[in-house]
Each structure stands twice: as structure tokens, then as C-alpha cells.
């Protein structure tokens, strides 16, 4: 009678077999190879000097073998004439109990071949740092095979540590249109904003896409912008997309502004949607205060929210001479015709006509 050890060894030999294949006989862009990338210079150098030191994984189907892992190695060896790809044949069947046909894990038998291919690929990449964009690419693949919760139950342990909050964020992100994945990969939109974006109506998200692609958003800045848009739309009683078109924010995209200036301009335009009067007063106050304090070290600040007709004068000095100069400057300000206008800026009927006045862009 065959011993248990022999049966186990036979099972292992039936599951894993060494193979030597022509690299061009394999599909290196199959969907389950969701992290596939061109070979880098270090891999090319290693193959040229040491040869292939790590085998790829393939699944034999009776027809064309399926590459389960090792797409970069296969792609690199395609460029080397006469090279073959060393691989191990693995089975898509789950781990079997040597004493019975049923899977050791009761749920294992229900895993589809497509899902198992993805899991084999993840297992072959254990230890690799998983970026947010990589997690989403894996999540998209598994979500296409079944419910998102099932996808995360199977793939999650390969992607995240047990206490990693990105698992929850990934579930929210996978409800978003795949077009946003490129913005995550480019660093324009963070994974942490998944919940914020998932809560938006589809038409609002569509209207936001040009701004999402133009600015590198932090979660905080995007949260503030979305709050301003939502509140402004609610107060105005019109769709957010209509307000965005009126805001002038998208008009800034083609002006060749620096990234910092573009971000500041877009945020200012969106804040102006929500607080048109306040931003108008701020612009008017800024123009008048610059005129009042021109040539001095004095900084002029308004009252909180322009709630009182008062200003705060602030100076920073390093020696008595600077203090004397600041005192003289403030004495001159007391007789400036600009000061009364500054003190009553919230009561002026018409905005200042200068370049910084009014509510316009």
C-alpha cells in the first residue's frame, strides 16, 4: 500500500513540473497579469550576466500554456534570440487533502479559474510594496469576477496588512468609474478621497473630471472644494455642474499657470462659489490695505468675517529704529483718505474697480 508520504510527494510532483518554453508562445498581457510592466534595466542586465534565476509560473491547459506569473521575465527573454523561459507548471485546482477529493478549505472549490489565476499572481508577488494604484488595478480584476466583498476577502490578505485601512478605501474606490484610476496612478487624486468621490452624483463627478485631472489634490483640499460646490449648489438650487461652468475654474486650465498658481486659482474660484460676498470683501480689503500700507512694514488685517468696522495693524521690528519708522508710518496712515474706506469696506455699495476688486476672476 502506498504510504501517506509517497502520496503527498506524488501529488506535489503532479502539481509542479519544470518546463522550458519559447517566450513568444505565452500571452504576457493577460488580464490576470494586472501589474505587468516592461522589464527594467536591472532585470535585463541580470538576465544577460546570470541568466534566468527565478522561474516563471505557467498553467498547462492542453493547448497554449497560460502565464500565471513572470511577465517581465518573459518580455525580456523575447528580445534575446534563442532564449527559452524556464517555468514551473502549476495547477488551477485548489490544495487537495491527500486522503480525499475535497478541498481542504470548504470555500476553495468554488473559486473560479480566473480568480485563482489572479491569486497565483498575487502570491508570486508577496513581499512587493503595493502602491495605491497597484491595489486598485488588482481590485478591478477581482471585482470583474464577482462581488467586491468576495474580491476583497480573497485578494485583501495579499494586498494589505490586517490593520491597513486601505482595504476599506479600496472597496469605495472600486465603485468609481475606472477613468479615475489613471488620476490615482498619476498622483492627482488620492485613494483617501474615495469616499468623497463615491458620494457624488454621476453628473457632478463628470463635471469635475477636468479639474481633478489638472490639480494635484490632497484629501483636505478636495474635501473643502467639494463642500463648497455642494453647499453652493444647494443654496442656488441648481446642479453643481452648472455652477462649476460659471465659476471660471475651468477657464484657468489653459492659461499655462504654474502648478501652485493653478491650484490656488482653482480653489479660489470654487470658494467664491460658496462665499461670493465674503470673497468680494476680501479682495476689496486686500487692494485698499496694500494702498494704505505701501512702503511700510505694517500689515493690515480685517476683523473676523468683516463683522466689525475695525482693522488690526501688525508690525515686526528688530531694533528701535524700525519701531520708530513703523510708528511714523502708522501716524501717516491716520490721515490717509484710504483709511475711512478701509474701515467701512463692508458697507461700500460698489466693489473696487481695480484688478483685485469685485467678485470676478
mmCIF file of N, CA and C in Angstrom, residues 142-256:
data_model
loop_
_atom_site.group_PDB
_atom_site.id
_atom_site.type_symbol
_atom_site.label_atom_id
_atom_site.label_comp_id
_atom_site.label_asym_id
_atom_site.label_seq_id
_atom_site.Cartn_x
_atom_site.Cartn_y
_atom_site.Cartn_z
ATOM 1 N N UNK A 142 -10.287 41.509 -9.758
ATOM 2 C CA UNK A 142 -11.082 40.585 -8.962
ATOM 3 C C UNK A 142 -12.550 41.005 -8.923
ATOM 4 N N UNK A 143 -12.815 42.321 -8.902
ATOM 5 C CA UNK A 143 -14.202 42.779 -8.883
ATOM 6 C C UNK A 143 -14.932 42.392 -10.168
ATOM 7 N N UNK A 144 -14.192 42.256 -11.275
ATOM 8 C CA UNK A 144 -14.812 41.846 -12.532
ATOM 9 C C UNK A 144 -15.226 40.376 -12.509
ATOM 10 N N UNK A 145 -14.694 39.616 -11.541
ATOM 11 C CA UNK A 145 -15.005 38.193 -11.457
ATOM 12 C C UNK A 145 -16.163 37.893 -10.510
ATOM 13 N N UNK A 146 -16.598 38.900 -9.735
ATOM 14 C CA UNK A 146 -17.675 38.650 -8.782
ATOM 15 C C UNK A 146 -17.876 39.838 -7.870
ATOM 16 N N UNK A 147 -18.681 39.709 -6.824
ATOM 17 C CA UNK A 147 -18.944 40.816 -5.906
ATOM 18 C C UNK A 147 -17.671 41.374 -5.279
ATOM 19 N N UNK A 148 -17.671 42.692 -5.020
ATOM 20 C CA UNK A 148 -16.490 43.352 -4.474
ATOM 21 C C UNK A 148 -16.102 42.756 -3.127
ATOM 22 N N UNK A 149 -17.082 42.448 -2.282
ATOM 23 C CA UNK A 149 -16.766 41.888 -0.969
ATOM 24 C C UNK A 149 -16.018 40.567 -1.103
ATOM 25 N N UNK A 150 -16.433 39.739 -2.056
ATOM 26 C CA UNK A 150 -15.732 38.473 -2.287
ATOM 27 C C UNK A 150 -14.325 38.732 -2.799
ATOM 28 N N UNK A 151 -14.204 39.725 -3.675
ATOM 29 C CA UNK A 151 -12.892 40.055 -4.223
ATOM 30 C C UNK A 151 -11.924 40.454 -3.112
ATOM 31 N N UNK A 152 -12.384 41.303 -2.201
ATOM 32 C CA UNK A 152 -11.505 41.766 -1.129
ATOM 33 C C UNK A 152 -11.235 40.662 -0.111
ATOM 34 N N UNK A 153 -12.196 39.788 0.100
ATOM 35 C CA UNK A 153 -11.963 38.678 1.029
ATOM 36 C C UNK A 153 -10.838 37.789 0.529
ATOM 37 N N UNK A 154 -10.797 37.551 -0.785
ATOM 38 C CA UNK A 154 -9.780 36.672 -1.354
ATOM 39 C C UNK A 154 -8.444 37.372 -1.567
ATOM 40 N N UNK A 155 -8.515 38.568 -2.156
ATOM 41 C CA UNK A 155 -7.272 39.255 -2.529
ATOM 42 C C UNK A 155 -6.710 40.120 -1.411
ATOM 43 N N UNK A 156 -7.586 40.584 -0.499
ATOM 44 C CA UNK A 156 -7.145 41.507 0.540
ATOM 45 C C UNK A 156 -5.925 41.060 1.324
ATOM 46 N N UNK A 157 -5.859 39.800 1.801
ATOM 47 C CA UNK A 157 -4.690 39.381 2.579
ATOM 48 C C UNK A 157 -3.371 39.464 1.813
ATOM 49 N N UNK A 158 -3.422 39.378 0.487
ATOM 50 C CA UNK A 158 -2.206 39.501 -0.313
ATOM 51 C C UNK A 158 -1.811 40.960 -0.539
ATOM 52 N N UNK A 159 -2.783 41.876 -0.389
ATOM 53 C CA UNK A 159 -2.550 43.283 -0.709
ATOM 54 C C UNK A 159 -2.223 44.126 0.516
ATOM 55 N N UNK A 160 -2.893 43.855 1.641
ATOM 56 C CA UNK A 160 -2.799 44.737 2.798
ATOM 57 C C UNK A 160 -2.526 43.962 4.080
ATOM 58 N N UNK A 161 -1.881 44.642 5.011
ATOM 59 C CA UNK A 161 -1.769 44.118 6.362
ATOM 60 C C UNK A 161 -3.153 44.151 7.015
ATOM 61 N N UNK A 162 -3.377 43.317 8.033
ATOM 62 C CA UNK A 162 -4.725 43.248 8.630
ATOM 63 C C UNK A 162 -5.259 44.583 9.128
ATOM 64 N N UNK A 163 -4.363 45.471 9.593
ATOM 65 C CA UNK A 163 -4.825 46.757 10.146
ATOM 66 C C UNK A 163 -4.729 47.904 9.151
ATOM 67 N N UNK A 164 -4.526 47.601 7.876
ATOM 68 C CA UNK A 164 -4.367 48.645 6.853
ATOM 69 C C UNK A 164 -5.750 49.140 6.421
ATOM 70 N N UNK A 165 -6.020 50.430 6.642
ATOM 71 C CA UNK A 165 -7.322 50.997 6.307
ATOM 72 C C UNK A 165 -7.560 51.107 4.802
ATOM 73 N N UNK A 166 -6.537 50.824 4.012
ATOM 74 C CA UNK A 166 -6.719 50.941 2.565
ATOM 75 C C UNK A 166 -7.692 49.903 2.020
ATOM 76 N N UNK A 167 -7.900 48.821 2.769
ATOM 77 C CA UNK A 167 -8.874 47.843 2.311
ATOM 78 C C UNK A 167 -10.262 48.447 2.199
ATOM 79 N N UNK A 168 -10.650 49.241 3.200
ATOM 80 C CA UNK A 168 -11.958 49.902 3.166
ATOM 81 C C UNK A 168 -11.997 50.947 2.058
ATOM 82 N N UNK A 169 -10.909 51.708 1.913
ATOM 83 C CA UNK A 169 -10.864 52.723 0.864
ATOM 84 C C UNK A 169 -10.915 52.097 -0.521
ATOM 85 N N UNK A 170 -10.267 50.944 -0.674
ATOM 86 C CA UNK A 170 -10.292 50.265 -1.973
ATOM 87 C C UNK A 170 -11.707 49.854 -2.339
ATOM 88 N N UNK A 171 -12.462 49.356 -1.364
ATOM 89 C CA UNK A 171 -13.851 48.970 -1.642
ATOM 90 C C UNK A 171 -14.659 50.162 -2.130
ATOM 91 N N UNK A 172 -14.415 51.341 -1.551
ATOM 92 C CA UNK A 172 -15.124 52.547 -2.000
ATOM 93 C C UNK A 172 -14.641 52.965 -3.385
ATOM 94 N N UNK A 173 -13.342 52.874 -3.616
ATOM 95 C CA UNK A 173 -12.788 53.303 -4.916
ATOM 96 C C UNK A 173 -13.337 52.453 -6.051
ATOM 97 N N UNK A 174 -13.530 51.170 -5.815
ATOM 98 C CA UNK A 174 -13.973 50.279 -6.885
ATOM 99 C C UNK A 174 -15.394 50.570 -7.338
ATOM 100 N N UNK A 175 -16.125 51.399 -6.605
ATOM 101 C CA UNK A 175 -17.453 51.821 -7.056
ATOM 102 C C UNK A 175 -17.366 53.014 -8.008
ATOM 103 N N UNK A 176 -16.179 53.602 -8.163
ATOM 104 C CA UNK A 176 -15.983 54.770 -9.022
ATOM 105 C C UNK A 176 -15.697 54.335 -10.455
ATOM 106 N N UNK A 177 -15.910 55.222 -11.431
ATOM 107 C CA UNK A 177 -15.587 54.884 -12.819
ATOM 108 C C UNK A 177 -14.098 54.580 -12.978
ATOM 109 N N UNK A 178 -13.738 53.567 -13.775
ATOM 110 C CA UNK A 178 -12.326 53.232 -13.981
ATOM 111 C C UNK A 178 -11.491 54.375 -14.538
ATOM 112 N N UNK A 179 -12.131 55.365 -15.155
ATOM 113 C CA UNK A 179 -11.373 56.505 -15.699
ATOM 114 C C UNK A 179 -10.594 57.230 -14.614
ATOM 115 N N UNK A 180 -11.044 57.128 -13.366
ATOM 116 C CA UNK A 180 -10.342 57.796 -12.266
ATOM 117 C C UNK A 180 -9.060 57.080 -11.863
ATOM 118 N N UNK A 181 -8.898 55.823 -12.275
ATOM 119 C CA UNK A 181 -7.720 55.061 -11.871
ATOM 120 C C UNK A 181 -6.433 55.710 -12.361
ATOM 121 N N UNK A 182 -6.472 56.280 -13.570
ATOM 122 C CA UNK A 182 -5.277 56.928 -14.103
ATOM 123 C C UNK A 182 -4.907 58.157 -13.283
ATOM 124 N N UNK A 183 -5.902 58.863 -12.744
ATOM 125 C CA UNK A 183 -5.632 60.035 -11.917
ATOM 126 C C UNK A 183 -5.045 59.630 -10.571
ATOM 127 N N UNK A 184 -5.440 58.472 -10.072
ATOM 128 C CA UNK A 184 -4.826 57.940 -8.860
ATOM 129 C C UNK A 184 -3.373 57.578 -9.127
ATOM 130 N N UNK A 185 -3.120 56.900 -10.241
ATOM 131 C CA UNK A 185 -1.755 56.483 -10.569
ATOM 132 C C UNK A 185 -0.835 57.675 -10.802
ATOM 133 N N UNK A 186 -1.370 58.768 -11.355
ATOM 134 C CA UNK A 186 -0.544 59.946 -11.641
ATOM 135 C C UNK A 186 -0.372 60.853 -10.423
ATOM 136 N N UNK A 187 -1.080 60.549 -9.332
ATOM 137 C CA UNK A 187 -0.944 61.352 -8.128
ATOM 138 C C UNK A 187 -1.862 62.556 -8.075
ATOM 139 N N UNK A 188 -2.805 62.663 -9.000
ATOM 140 C CA UNK A 188 -3.714 63.811 -8.994
ATOM 141 C C UNK A 188 -4.834 63.663 -7.964
ATOM 142 N N UNK A 189 -5.240 62.436 -7.720
ATOM 143 C CA UNK A 189 -6.331 62.189 -6.769
ATOM 144 C C UNK A 189 -5.869 61.101 -5.800
ATOM 145 N N UNK A 190 -5.987 61.296 -4.483
ATOM 146 C CA UNK A 190 -5.530 60.286 -3.525
ATOM 147 C C UNK A 190 -6.587 59.217 -3.267
ATOM 148 N N UNK A 191 -6.131 58.034 -2.890
ATOM 149 C CA UNK A 191 -7.051 56.966 -2.543
ATOM 150 C C UNK A 191 -7.937 57.367 -1.366
ATOM 151 N N UNK A 192 -7.407 58.195 -0.478
ATOM 152 C CA UNK A 192 -8.167 58.639 0.678
ATOM 153 C C UNK A 192 -9.407 59.436 0.330
ATOM 154 N N UNK A 193 -9.512 59.910 -0.896
ATOM 155 C CA UNK A 193 -10.699 60.672 -1.313
ATOM 156 C C UNK A 193 -11.781 59.780 -1.896
ATOM 157 N N UNK A 194 -11.597 58.457 -1.830
ATOM 158 C CA UNK A 194 -12.547 57.535 -2.458
ATOM 159 C C UNK A 194 -13.964 57.752 -1.954
ATOM 160 N N UNK A 195 -14.125 57.879 -0.629
ATOM 161 C CA UNK A 195 -15.458 58.064 -0.071
ATOM 162 C C UNK A 195 -16.099 59.364 -0.516
ATOM 163 N N UNK A 196 -15.287 60.429 -0.578
ATOM 164 C CA UNK A 196 -15.811 61.729 -1.011
ATOM 165 C C UNK A 196 -16.325 61.658 -2.446
ATOM 166 N N UNK A 197 -15.537 61.044 -3.317
ATOM 167 C CA UNK A 197 -15.906 60.982 -4.730
ATOM 168 C C UNK A 197 -17.066 60.019 -4.956
ATOM 169 N N UNK A 198 -17.082 58.916 -4.199
ATOM 170 C CA UNK A 198 -18.147 57.934 -4.373
ATOM 171 C C UNK A 198 -19.505 58.499 -3.968
ATOM 172 N N UNK A 199 -19.515 59.512 -3.109
ATOM 173 C CA UNK A 199 -20.779 60.104 -2.651
ATOM 174 C C UNK A 199 -21.351 61.113 -3.640
ATOM 175 N N UNK A 200 -20.587 61.473 -4.673
ATOM 176 C CA UNK A 200 -21.045 62.486 -5.623
ATOM 177 C C UNK A 200 -22.015 61.897 -6.643
ATOM 178 N N UNK A 201 -23.019 62.677 -7.058
ATOM 179 C CA UNK A 201 -23.837 62.255 -8.196
ATOM 180 C C UNK A 201 -22.974 62.126 -9.445
ATOM 181 N N UNK A 202 -23.371 61.248 -10.340
ATOM 182 C CA UNK A 202 -22.574 60.995 -11.535
ATOM 183 C C UNK A 202 -22.327 62.238 -12.368
ATOM 184 N N UNK A 203 -23.356 63.106 -12.510
ATOM 185 C CA UNK A 203 -23.178 64.304 -13.349
ATOM 186 C C UNK A 203 -22.205 65.290 -12.710
ATOM 187 N N UNK A 204 -22.180 65.343 -11.381
ATOM 188 C CA UNK A 204 -21.219 66.218 -10.702
ATOM 189 C C UNK A 204 -19.802 65.701 -10.909
ATOM 190 N N UNK A 205 -19.613 64.395 -10.782
ATOM 191 C CA UNK A 205 -18.289 63.803 -10.982
ATOM 192 C C UNK A 205 -17.803 64.033 -12.406
ATOM 193 N N UNK A 206 -18.706 63.903 -13.379
ATOM 194 C CA UNK A 206 -18.323 64.157 -14.775
ATOM 195 C C UNK A 206 -17.874 65.603 -14.963
ATOM 196 N N UNK A 207 -18.589 66.535 -14.342
ATOM 197 C CA UNK A 207 -18.239 67.950 -14.482
ATOM 198 C C UNK A 207 -16.908 68.259 -13.810
ATOM 199 N N UNK A 208 -16.566 67.502 -12.787
ATOM 200 C CA UNK A 208 -15.333 67.741 -12.040
ATOM 201 C C UNK A 208 -14.094 67.162 -12.710
ATOM 202 N N UNK A 209 -14.270 66.235 -13.618
ATOM 203 C CA UNK A 209 -13.136 65.494 -14.167
ATOM 204 C C UNK A 209 -12.013 66.391 -14.693
ATOM 205 N N UNK A 210 -12.307 67.480 -15.455
ATOM 206 C CA UNK A 210 -11.196 68.325 -15.917
ATOM 207 C C UNK A 210 -10.386 68.927 -14.772
ATOM 208 N N UNK A 211 -11.063 69.313 -13.686
ATOM 209 C CA UNK A 211 -10.348 69.883 -12.543
ATOM 210 C C UNK A 211 -9.585 68.812 -11.783
ATOM 211 N N UNK A 212 -10.159 67.615 -11.659
ATOM 212 C CA UNK A 212 -9.457 66.533 -10.984
ATOM 213 C C UNK A 212 -8.171 66.171 -11.716
ATOM 214 N N UNK A 213 -8.210 66.257 -13.047
ATOM 215 C CA UNK A 213 -7.034 65.896 -13.843
ATOM 216 C C UNK A 213 -5.996 67.001 -13.905
ATOM 217 N N UNK A 214 -6.376 68.211 -13.552
ATOM 218 C CA UNK A 214 -5.456 69.346 -13.704
ATOM 219 C C UNK A 214 -4.686 69.671 -12.439
ATOM 220 N N UNK A 215 -5.260 69.376 -11.281
ATOM 221 C CA UNK A 215 -4.676 69.775 -9.992
ATOM 222 C C UNK A 215 -4.294 68.529 -9.207
ATOM 223 N N UNK A 216 -3.180 68.599 -8.486
ATOM 224 C CA UNK A 216 -2.814 67.509 -7.581
ATOM 225 C C UNK A 216 -3.499 67.758 -6.239
ATOM 226 N N UNK A 217 -4.559 67.014 -5.999
ATOM 227 C CA UNK A 217 -5.394 67.249 -4.838
ATOM 228 C C UNK A 217 -4.913 66.456 -3.636
ATOM 229 N N UNK A 218 -4.931 67.092 -2.481
ATOM 230 C CA UNK A 218 -4.829 66.357 -1.232
ATOM 231 C C UNK A 218 -6.246 66.023 -0.791
ATOM 232 N N UNK A 219 -6.376 65.128 0.166
ATOM 233 C CA UNK A 219 -7.718 64.802 0.621
ATOM 234 C C UNK A 219 -8.382 66.031 1.246
ATOM 235 N N UNK A 220 -7.587 66.825 1.980
ATOM 236 C CA UNK A 220 -8.145 68.002 2.632
ATOM 237 C C UNK A 220 -8.624 69.047 1.641
ATOM 238 N N UNK A 221 -7.792 69.336 0.633
ATOM 239 C CA UNK A 221 -8.188 70.363 -0.335
ATOM 240 C C UNK A 221 -9.390 69.911 -1.160
ATOM 241 N N UNK A 222 -9.437 68.628 -1.497
ATOM 242 C CA UNK A 222 -10.573 68.134 -2.275
ATOM 243 C C UNK A 222 -11.844 68.130 -1.432
ATOM 244 N N UNK A 223 -11.709 67.785 -0.158
ATOM 245 C CA UNK A 223 -12.869 67.808 0.734
ATOM 246 C C UNK A 223 -13.444 69.215 0.839
ATOM 247 N N UNK A 224 -12.562 70.210 1.010
ATOM 248 C CA UNK A 224 -13.036 71.589 1.078
ATOM 249 C C UNK A 224 -13.708 72.027 -0.200
ATOM 250 N N UNK A 225 -13.099 71.696 -1.345
ATOM 251 C CA UNK A 225 -13.669 72.098 -2.631
ATOM 252 C C UNK A 225 -15.043 71.469 -2.855
ATOM 253 N N UNK A 226 -15.158 70.180 -2.547
ATOM 254 C CA UNK A 226 -16.443 69.501 -2.756
ATOM 255 C C UNK A 226 -17.523 70.048 -1.822
ATOM 256 N N UNK A 227 -17.121 70.425 -0.608
ATOM 257 C CA UNK A 227 -18.079 71.025 0.323
ATOM 258 C C UNK A 227 -18.590 72.357 -0.211
ATOM 259 N N UNK A 228 -17.677 73.193 -0.714
ATOM 260 C CA UNK A 228 -18.092 74.489 -1.275
ATOM 261 C C UNK A 228 -19.046 74.295 -2.437
ATOM 262 N N UNK A 229 -18.724 73.340 -3.324
ATOM 263 C CA UNK A 229 -19.564 73.112 -4.503
ATOM 264 C C UNK A 229 -20.952 72.630 -4.086
ATOM 265 N N UNK A 230 -20.994 71.660 -3.177
ATOM 266 C CA UNK A 230 -22.282 71.097 -2.762
ATOM 267 C C UNK A 230 -23.152 72.144 -2.070
ATOM 268 N N UNK A 231 -22.555 72.927 -1.179
ATOM 269 C CA UNK A 231 -23.335 73.941 -0.458
ATOM 270 C C UNK A 231 -23.804 75.043 -1.395
ATOM 271 N N UNK A 232 -22.932 75.441 -2.326
ATOM 272 C CA UNK A 232 -23.329 76.480 -3.282
ATOM 273 C C UNK A 232 -24.468 76.001 -4.164
ATOM 274 N N UNK A 233 -24.406 74.738 -4.593
ATOM 275 C CA UNK A 233 -25.466 74.193 -5.438
ATOM 276 C C UNK A 233 -26.792 74.122 -4.671
ATOM 277 N N UNK A 234 -26.709 73.745 -3.407
ATOM 278 C CA UNK A 234 -27.924 73.660 -2.607
ATOM 279 C C UNK A 234 -28.546 75.043 -2.392
ATOM 280 N N UNK A 235 -27.719 76.049 -2.111
ATOM 281 C CA UNK A 235 -28.229 77.397 -1.888
ATOM 282 C C UNK A 235 -28.788 78.012 -3.165
ATOM 283 N N UNK A 236 -28.123 77.711 -4.290
ATOM 284 C CA UNK A 236 -28.561 78.290 -5.566
ATOM 285 C C UNK A 236 -29.722 77.515 -6.175
ATOM 286 N N UNK A 237 -29.922 76.277 -5.729
ATOM 287 C CA UNK A 237 -30.994 75.468 -6.277
ATOM 288 C C UNK A 237 -30.765 75.055 -7.711
ATOM 289 N N UNK A 238 -29.500 74.844 -8.079
ATOM 290 C CA UNK A 238 -29.198 74.408 -9.441
ATOM 291 C C UNK A 238 -28.105 73.341 -9.393
ATOM 292 N N UNK A 239 -27.935 72.557 -10.467
ATOM 293 C CA UNK A 239 -26.948 71.480 -10.459
ATOM 294 C C UNK A 239 -25.522 71.994 -10.255
ATOM 295 N N UNK A 240 -24.718 71.180 -9.595
ATOM 296 C CA UNK A 240 -23.331 71.562 -9.335
ATOM 297 C C UNK A 240 -22.564 71.795 -10.634
ATOM 298 N N UNK A 241 -22.873 70.986 -11.661
ATOM 299 C CA UNK A 241 -22.167 71.149 -12.925
ATOM 300 C C UNK A 241 -22.398 72.514 -13.542
ATOM 301 N N UNK A 242 -23.601 73.054 -13.392
ATOM 302 C CA UNK A 242 -23.903 74.390 -13.914
ATOM 303 C C UNK A 242 -23.092 75.447 -13.179
ATOM 304 N N UNK A 243 -23.008 75.312 -11.852
ATOM 305 C CA UNK A 243 -22.214 76.266 -11.073
ATOM 306 C C UNK A 243 -20.734 76.176 -11.419
ATOM 307 N N UNK A 244 -20.242 74.970 -11.626
ATOM 308 C CA UNK A 244 -18.825 74.822 -11.981
ATOM 309 C C UNK A 244 -18.516 75.535 -13.287
ATOM 310 N N UNK A 245 -19.424 75.435 -14.242
ATOM 311 C CA UNK A 245 -19.214 76.105 -15.525
ATOM 312 C C UNK A 245 -19.184 77.621 -15.354
ATOM 313 N N UNK A 246 -19.935 78.138 -14.384
ATOM 314 C CA UNK A 246 -19.966 79.579 -14.154
ATOM 315 C C UNK A 246 -18.807 80.072 -13.296
ATOM 316 N N UNK A 247 -18.162 79.178 -12.580
ATOM 317 C CA UNK A 247 -17.172 79.585 -11.576
ATOM 318 C C UNK A 247 -15.910 80.191 -12.179
ATOM 319 N N UNK A 248 -15.602 79.843 -13.407
ATOM 320 C CA UNK A 248 -14.358 80.299 -14.017
ATOM 321 C C UNK A 248 -13.171 79.409 -13.701
ATOM 322 N N UNK A 249 -13.377 78.360 -12.883
ATOM 323 C CA UNK A 249 -12.265 77.486 -12.512
ATOM 324 C C UNK A 249 -11.688 76.767 -13.723
ATOM 325 N N UNK A 250 -12.564 76.262 -14.592
ATOM 326 C CA UNK A 250 -12.057 75.536 -15.762
ATOM 327 C C UNK A 250 -11.403 76.474 -16.771
ATOM 328 N N UNK A 251 -11.726 77.763 -16.717
ATOM 329 C CA UNK A 251 -11.097 78.723 -17.627
ATOM 330 C C UNK A 251 -9.608 78.887 -17.333
ATOM 331 N N UNK A 252 -9.190 78.516 -16.124
ATOM 332 C CA UNK A 252 -7.780 78.664 -15.738
ATOM 333 C C UNK A 252 -6.901 77.577 -16.323
ATOM 334 N N UNK A 253 -7.514 76.492 -16.805
ATOM 335 C CA UNK A 253 -6.726 75.319 -17.182
ATOM 336 C C UNK A 253 -5.847 75.552 -18.401
ATOM 337 N N UNK A 254 -6.239 76.430 -19.283
ATOM 338 C CA UNK A 254 -5.446 76.637 -20.499
ATOM 339 C C UNK A 254 -4.561 77.863 -20.477
ATOM 340 N N UNK A 255 -4.294 78.407 -19.299
ATOM 341 C CA UNK A 255 -3.527 79.650 -19.220
ATOM 342 C C UNK A 255 -2.039 79.452 -18.958
ATOM 343 N N UNK A 256 -1.590 78.229 -18.891
ATOM 344 C CA UNK A 256 -0.156 77.977 -18.673
ATOM 345 C C UNK A 256 0.330 78.373 -17.306
#
